[in-house]
């Protein structure tokens, strides 16, 4: 049996957010001060990342001390410096002859369409997200890296909808824990992967309904609009004891959660990236089982990000259109 909840519930991991509602941007940090074995899978054709090569299975570093998900496009990677400063002050990082070097990886979403002020996520925001981190679970909706997230930009923001940040977790009766965190900034449509319901995406010309653009893909030859600006970011974590190579497989399998909920997924225009972390000692679990659970939870987290989003600046949310 599995029990679902919203708690982080994995020893050594905290999640922190900074939400700048005035400028429609923010960042989310998954903190692991003592380090977590990590893998990553970058599936989109337009990624914006920091430190992902270090997590490749053949490379030296086994552990990360934080993963940063941020708005601001490539400018938002400045948040990584604030996270590194926070960790260095606490002597957390990869030990070298001349001190610690915190291993921090990160990925971005493009939210500049809503944030026209020029005020972007920076090192101070990254530092503050670390200070805000807790084990209570991730906030959901238009918070953290999901503050300025949007979906359904096939015809520009005029027919788009609000995206956001979502979280889902489970604990088995045997003590296995897995959770998923998603930032939903997708190019076209988002569905409930469990029942096929279209939740958000491109709106009809009158703005009152969903256009179901994904269903018309066979008639389209060219996709235009917001090229390279659309992404789903994710972090999955478990207390199962896995190697870096095994966690890379978990991250790869978790990408199925994006493919089930987002249409199209992993396109030339997306930066879809998923990290997988483990701090635990729970043994005897098959990596394929955790990968399958991670995919299920990633799909749920994406749905939660849409359902918890709120409309802003004339851009409606799922709640605004459907009242639920």
Short mmCIF file of C-alpha atoms in Angstrom, two decimals:
data_model
loop_
_atom_site.label_atom_id
_atom_site.label_comp_id
_atom_site.label_asym_id
_atom_site.label_seq_id
_atom_site.Cartn_x
_atom_site.Cartn_y
_atom_site.Cartn_z
CA UNK A 1 0.00 0.00 0.00
CA UNK A 2 1.06 3.57 -0.67
CA UNK A 3 0.20 6.69 1.34
CA UNK A 4 0.24 9.99 -0.56
CA UNK A 5 1.13 13.28 1.14
CA UNK A 6 2.71 16.70 0.60
CA UNK A 7 5.61 16.32 3.04
CA UNK A 8 9.24 16.18 1.93
CA UNK A 9 9.73 13.27 4.32
CA UNK A 10 13.24 12.30 3.20
CA UNK A 11 16.00 12.80 5.72
CA UNK A 12 18.48 15.52 4.85
CA UNK A 13 16.39 17.24 2.16
CA UNK A 14 14.71 20.63 2.48
CA UNK A 15 12.86 22.75 -0.07
CA UNK A 16 12.83 26.54 -0.12
CA UNK A 17 11.17 29.11 -2.35
CA UNK A 18 11.32 32.82 -3.04
CA UNK A 19 8.29 34.29 -4.79
CA UNK A 20 8.43 37.75 -6.35
CA UNK A 21 4.79 38.36 -7.26
CA UNK A 22 5.45 41.96 -8.28
CA UNK A 23 7.91 40.95 -11.02
CA UNK A 24 6.31 37.55 -11.73
CA UNK A 25 9.43 35.48 -11.12
CA UNK A 26 11.13 33.44 -8.43
CA UNK A 27 13.27 30.43 -7.61
CA UNK A 28 13.04 27.11 -5.80
CA UNK A 29 15.96 25.36 -4.11
CA UNK A 30 16.19 21.72 -3.07
CA UNK A 31 18.78 21.76 -0.28
CA UNK A 32 20.90 18.75 0.72
CA UNK A 33 23.64 20.19 2.92
CA UNK A 34 25.20 16.78 3.60
CA UNK A 35 25.00 15.86 -0.07
CA UNK A 36 22.81 13.55 -2.11
CA UNK A 37 23.77 11.05 -4.77
CA UNK A 38 22.30 12.49 -7.96
CA UNK A 39 21.53 11.83 -11.59
CA UNK A 40 19.99 14.03 -14.26
CA UNK A 41 18.25 13.67 -17.60
CA UNK A 42 18.00 16.62 -20.00
CA UNK A 43 15.43 15.76 -22.64
CA UNK A 44 14.32 19.08 -24.13
CA UNK A 45 15.96 20.63 -27.18
CA UNK A 46 16.40 24.11 -25.66
CA UNK A 47 17.72 23.62 -22.12
CA UNK A 48 19.15 26.25 -19.82
CA UNK A 49 21.20 24.47 -17.16
CA UNK A 50 24.17 24.72 -14.81
CA UNK A 51 26.34 21.86 -13.59
CA UNK A 52 24.50 19.01 -15.30
CA UNK A 53 27.63 17.56 -16.93
CA UNK A 54 29.10 16.92 -13.48
CA UNK A 55 26.21 14.55 -12.80
CA UNK A 56 26.86 12.32 -15.78
CA UNK A 57 27.53 8.77 -14.52
CA UNK A 58 31.09 8.65 -15.88
CA UNK A 59 32.20 11.84 -14.11
CA UNK A 60 33.88 12.28 -10.72
CA UNK A 61 31.37 14.03 -8.51
CA UNK A 62 28.86 11.68 -6.87
CA UNK A 63 26.86 14.13 -4.78
CA UNK A 64 25.15 17.47 -5.08
CA UNK A 65 24.43 19.84 -2.22
CA UNK A 66 21.59 21.72 -3.89
CA UNK A 67 19.48 21.82 -7.03
CA UNK A 68 18.13 25.19 -8.16
CA UNK A 69 15.04 25.65 -10.32
CA UNK A 70 14.61 29.27 -11.32
CA UNK A 71 12.80 31.76 -13.46
CA UNK A 72 14.59 34.49 -15.38
CA UNK A 73 15.79 32.34 -18.26
CA UNK A 74 19.60 32.11 -18.42
CA UNK A 75 19.88 35.24 -16.26
CA UNK A 76 18.27 33.29 -13.44
CA UNK A 77 21.31 31.05 -13.12
CA UNK A 78 22.78 33.88 -11.03
CA UNK A 79 20.78 32.34 -8.17
CA UNK A 80 23.27 29.47 -8.12
CA UNK A 81 25.96 31.81 -6.78
CA UNK A 82 23.80 32.72 -3.80
CA UNK A 83 23.16 29.07 -3.04
CA UNK A 84 26.87 28.31 -3.26
CA UNK A 85 27.63 31.19 -0.89
CA UNK A 86 25.10 29.88 1.63
CA UNK A 87 26.59 26.38 1.51
CA UNK A 88 30.19 27.58 1.65
CA UNK A 89 29.46 29.60 4.78
CA UNK A 90 28.32 26.35 6.38
CA UNK A 91 31.30 24.35 5.14
CA UNK A 92 29.08 22.19 2.93
CA UNK A 93 30.53 20.95 -0.32
CA UNK A 94 33.06 18.82 -2.13
CA UNK A 95 36.23 18.70 -0.05
CA UNK A 96 39.38 19.99 -1.75
CA UNK A 97 42.87 20.82 -0.52
CA UNK A 98 41.91 24.46 -0.12
CA UNK A 99 38.39 24.22 1.24
CA UNK A 100 34.96 23.08 0.18
CA UNK A 101 33.37 23.64 -3.21
CA UNK A 102 29.59 23.29 -3.04
CA UNK A 103 28.21 21.23 -5.92
CA UNK A 104 25.09 22.99 -7.12
CA UNK A 105 23.19 22.20 -10.29
CA UNK A 106 20.32 24.17 -11.73
CA UNK A 107 17.90 24.70 -14.57
CA UNK A 108 15.76 27.59 -15.77
CA UNK A 109 12.36 28.42 -17.17
CA UNK A 110 11.72 31.38 -19.43
CA UNK A 111 9.27 33.74 -17.71
CA UNK A 112 10.33 37.02 -19.29
CA UNK A 113 6.97 37.34 -21.05
CA UNK A 114 5.33 38.23 -17.73
CA UNK A 115 8.37 39.86 -16.16
CA UNK A 116 9.00 42.95 -18.26
CA UNK A 117 10.58 45.00 -15.46
CA UNK A 118 14.15 43.83 -15.94
CA UNK A 119 14.30 42.68 -12.30
CA UNK A 120 15.52 39.09 -12.43
CA UNK A 121 16.35 36.29 -9.99
CA UNK A 122 19.83 36.90 -8.60
CA UNK A 123 22.30 35.62 -6.02
CA UNK A 124 20.39 37.28 -3.17
CA UNK A 125 17.24 35.43 -4.19
CA UNK A 126 19.10 32.12 -4.26
CA UNK A 127 20.53 32.78 -0.80
CA UNK A 128 17.10 33.71 0.55
CA UNK A 129 15.58 30.52 -0.86
CA UNK A 130 18.14 28.54 1.14
CA UNK A 131 17.20 30.43 4.30
CA UNK A 132 13.53 29.73 3.59
CA UNK A 133 14.06 25.99 3.13
CA UNK A 134 12.22 23.51 5.33
CA UNK A 135 11.02 19.92 5.44
CA UNK A 136 7.36 20.96 5.32
CA UNK A 137 7.03 20.33 1.58
CA UNK A 138 7.04 22.51 -1.47
CA UNK A 139 4.51 25.29 -1.89
CA UNK A 140 2.29 24.84 -4.93
CA UNK A 141 0.89 27.13 -7.59
CA UNK A 142 2.37 30.47 -8.62
CA UNK A 143 5.30 30.26 -6.24
CA UNK A 144 9.05 29.83 -6.46
CA UNK A 145 10.26 28.98 -9.94
CA UNK A 146 6.62 28.62 -10.98
CA UNK A 147 5.72 32.23 -10.19
CA UNK A 148 5.90 33.39 -13.80
CA UNK A 149 5.30 30.03 -15.47
CA UNK A 150 2.79 29.89 -18.32
CA UNK A 151 1.37 27.20 -20.62
CA UNK A 152 -0.29 27.15 -24.01
CA UNK A 153 1.89 29.70 -25.81
CA UNK A 154 1.42 28.27 -29.30
CA UNK A 155 -0.18 31.58 -30.38
CA UNK A 156 1.55 33.84 -27.84
CA UNK A 157 0.58 34.96 -24.34
CA UNK A 158 -2.72 36.37 -25.56
CA UNK A 159 -4.19 32.87 -25.69
CA UNK A 160 -2.03 31.25 -23.00
CA UNK A 161 -2.80 30.26 -19.40
CA UNK A 162 -1.05 30.31 -16.06
CA UNK A 163 1.30 27.48 -15.11
CA UNK A 164 2.95 26.90 -11.76
CA UNK A 165 4.82 24.65 -9.36
CA UNK A 166 3.46 21.32 -8.16
CA UNK A 167 4.49 18.61 -5.72
CA UNK A 168 3.49 14.98 -5.08
CA UNK A 169 4.87 12.32 -2.76
CA UNK A 170 4.20 8.83 -1.44
CA UNK A 171 5.35 6.48 1.29
CA UNK A 172 4.94 2.71 1.09
CA UNK A 173 4.06 0.54 4.06
CA UNK A 174 7.60 -0.83 3.79
CA UNK A 175 9.10 2.62 4.32
CA UNK A 176 10.02 3.53 0.73
CA UNK A 177 9.60 7.24 0.08
CA UNK A 178 9.52 9.01 -3.28
CA UNK A 179 8.48 12.54 -4.20
CA UNK A 180 8.39 14.73 -7.28
CA UNK A 181 8.56 18.50 -7.73
CA UNK A 182 7.61 20.07 -11.07
CA UNK A 183 7.68 23.55 -12.59
CA UNK A 184 5.18 23.69 -15.45
CA UNK A 185 6.00 26.19 -18.21
CA UNK A 186 4.88 24.11 -21.19
CA UNK A 187 4.52 25.01 -24.86
CA UNK A 188 1.03 23.70 -25.62
CA UNK A 189 -1.36 21.54 -23.55
CA UNK A 190 -1.37 19.91 -20.11
CA UNK A 191 -3.59 16.92 -19.32
CA UNK A 192 -4.48 14.88 -16.29
CA UNK A 193 -2.53 11.76 -17.22
CA UNK A 194 -4.82 9.56 -15.15
CA UNK A 195 -8.09 10.34 -16.96
CA UNK A 196 -7.03 12.26 -20.08
CA UNK A 197 -8.81 15.48 -19.06
CA UNK A 198 -7.40 18.58 -20.75
CA UNK A 199 -6.54 20.98 -17.92
CA UNK A 200 -4.73 23.92 -19.49
CA UNK A 201 -3.17 25.06 -22.72
CA UNK A 202 -3.93 27.21 -25.72
CA UNK A 203 -7.31 28.93 -25.44
CA UNK A 204 -9.82 29.46 -28.22
CA UNK A 205 -9.90 32.88 -29.89
CA UNK A 206 -12.64 34.07 -27.54
CA UNK A 207 -10.48 32.98 -24.58
CA UNK A 208 -13.24 31.01 -22.88
CA UNK A 209 -12.37 27.41 -23.73
CA UNK A 210 -9.37 25.24 -24.48
CA UNK A 211 -8.50 24.87 -28.15
CA UNK A 212 -6.99 21.37 -27.77
CA UNK A 213 -4.16 22.26 -30.13
CA UNK A 214 -2.43 18.95 -29.45
CA UNK A 215 -5.31 17.16 -31.19
CA UNK A 216 -4.67 19.20 -34.34
CA UNK A 217 -0.97 18.36 -34.59
CA UNK A 218 -1.53 16.06 -37.62
CA UNK A 219 -2.77 19.11 -39.57
CA UNK A 220 0.16 21.32 -38.54
CA UNK A 221 3.43 21.44 -40.43
CA UNK A 222 5.08 24.30 -38.54
CA UNK A 223 4.96 25.20 -34.86
CA UNK A 224 5.63 28.88 -34.27
CA UNK A 225 5.63 31.23 -31.32
CA UNK A 226 7.87 31.45 -28.28
CA UNK A 227 10.55 29.22 -29.75
CA UNK A 228 12.94 27.99 -27.07
CA UNK A 229 11.01 29.48 -24.17
CA UNK A 230 9.02 26.53 -22.83
CA UNK A 231 10.01 23.96 -20.28
CA UNK A 232 8.98 21.52 -17.57
CA UNK A 233 11.57 21.20 -14.82
CA UNK A 234 11.52 18.46 -12.22
CA UNK A 235 13.26 16.99 -9.20
CA UNK A 236 12.48 13.52 -7.89
CA UNK A 237 13.89 12.24 -4.62
CA UNK A 238 13.85 8.94 -2.77
CA UNK A 239 15.17 7.40 0.41
CA UNK A 240 16.13 4.28 -1.57
CA UNK A 241 19.87 3.72 -1.72
CA UNK A 242 20.98 4.05 -5.34
CA UNK A 243 24.16 4.78 -7.26
CA UNK A 244 24.64 7.73 -9.58
CA UNK A 245 24.05 5.47 -12.58
CA UNK A 246 20.83 4.10 -11.10
CA UNK A 247 19.58 7.60 -10.31
CA UNK A 248 20.28 8.63 -13.88
CA UNK A 249 17.92 5.83 -14.90
CA UNK A 250 15.32 7.08 -12.39
CA UNK A 251 15.55 10.57 -13.92
CA UNK A 252 15.18 9.10 -17.39
CA UNK A 253 12.12 7.10 -16.40
CA UNK A 254 10.58 10.09 -14.63
CA UNK A 255 10.55 11.92 -17.96
CA UNK A 256 7.64 9.63 -18.87
CA UNK A 257 5.59 11.64 -16.39
CA UNK A 258 6.15 14.75 -18.50
CA UNK A 259 5.27 12.88 -21.69
CA UNK A 260 2.01 11.62 -20.17
CA UNK A 261 0.87 15.05 -18.96
CA UNK A 262 2.32 17.51 -21.49
CA UNK A 263 1.63 17.45 -25.23
CA UNK A 264 3.98 17.78 -27.00
CA UNK A 265 6.85 16.97 -24.65
CA UNK A 266 10.62 16.87 -25.15
CA UNK A 267 10.37 19.03 -28.25
CA UNK A 268 12.93 21.24 -29.94
CA UNK A 269 11.38 24.18 -28.09
CA UNK A 270 11.54 22.74 -24.56
CA UNK A 271 14.20 22.60 -21.88
CA UNK A 272 12.69 19.61 -20.10
CA UNK A 273 15.10 18.55 -17.34
CA UNK A 274 14.67 16.16 -14.40
CA UNK A 275 17.05 15.57 -11.49
CA UNK A 276 16.94 12.46 -9.28
CA UNK A 277 18.32 12.52 -5.73
CA UNK A 278 18.90 9.95 -3.00
CA UNK A 279 20.06 10.50 0.57
CA UNK A 280 18.70 7.30 2.04
CA UNK A 281 19.79 3.85 3.07
CA UNK A 282 16.55 2.03 2.23
CA UNK A 283 17.77 -1.10 0.45
CA UNK A 284 16.25 -3.96 -1.48
CA UNK A 285 14.24 -1.77 -3.88
CA UNK A 286 14.46 -2.32 -7.63
CA UNK A 287 15.45 0.83 -9.53
CA UNK A 288 12.74 0.16 -12.11
CA UNK A 289 10.08 0.31 -9.38
CA UNK A 290 11.29 3.69 -8.16
CA UNK A 291 11.58 4.95 -11.73
CA UNK A 292 7.99 3.96 -12.44
CA UNK A 293 6.80 5.62 -9.24
CA UNK A 294 8.81 8.73 -10.09
CA UNK A 295 7.06 8.95 -13.47
CA UNK A 296 3.66 8.59 -11.81
CA UNK A 297 4.46 11.27 -9.25
CA UNK A 298 5.94 13.61 -11.85
CA UNK A 299 2.67 13.45 -13.77
CA UNK A 300 0.76 14.21 -10.57
CA UNK A 301 3.06 17.10 -9.66
CA UNK A 302 2.51 18.64 -13.11
CA UNK A 303 -1.26 18.38 -12.63
CA UNK A 304 -0.98 19.93 -9.16
CA UNK A 305 1.03 22.83 -10.56
CA UNK A 306 -1.83 23.60 -12.96
CA UNK A 307 -4.65 23.09 -10.46
CA UNK A 308 -3.02 25.33 -7.82
CA UNK A 309 -2.13 28.15 -10.22
CA UNK A 310 -3.94 31.50 -10.05
CA UNK A 311 -4.57 33.94 -12.87
CA UNK A 312 -2.52 37.11 -13.22
CA UNK A 313 -2.53 40.17 -15.49
CA UNK A 314 -5.37 38.89 -17.64
CA UNK A 315 -3.79 35.46 -17.98
CA UNK A 316 -6.33 32.96 -16.60
CA UNK A 317 -5.68 29.81 -14.63
CA UNK A 318 -7.49 26.48 -14.76
CA UNK A 319 -9.56 27.66 -11.78
CA UNK A 320 -10.59 30.83 -13.62
CA UNK A 321 -11.88 28.90 -16.64
CA UNK A 322 -13.41 25.90 -14.92
CA UNK A 323 -13.95 26.95 -11.31
CA UNK A 324 -12.28 23.90 -9.81
#
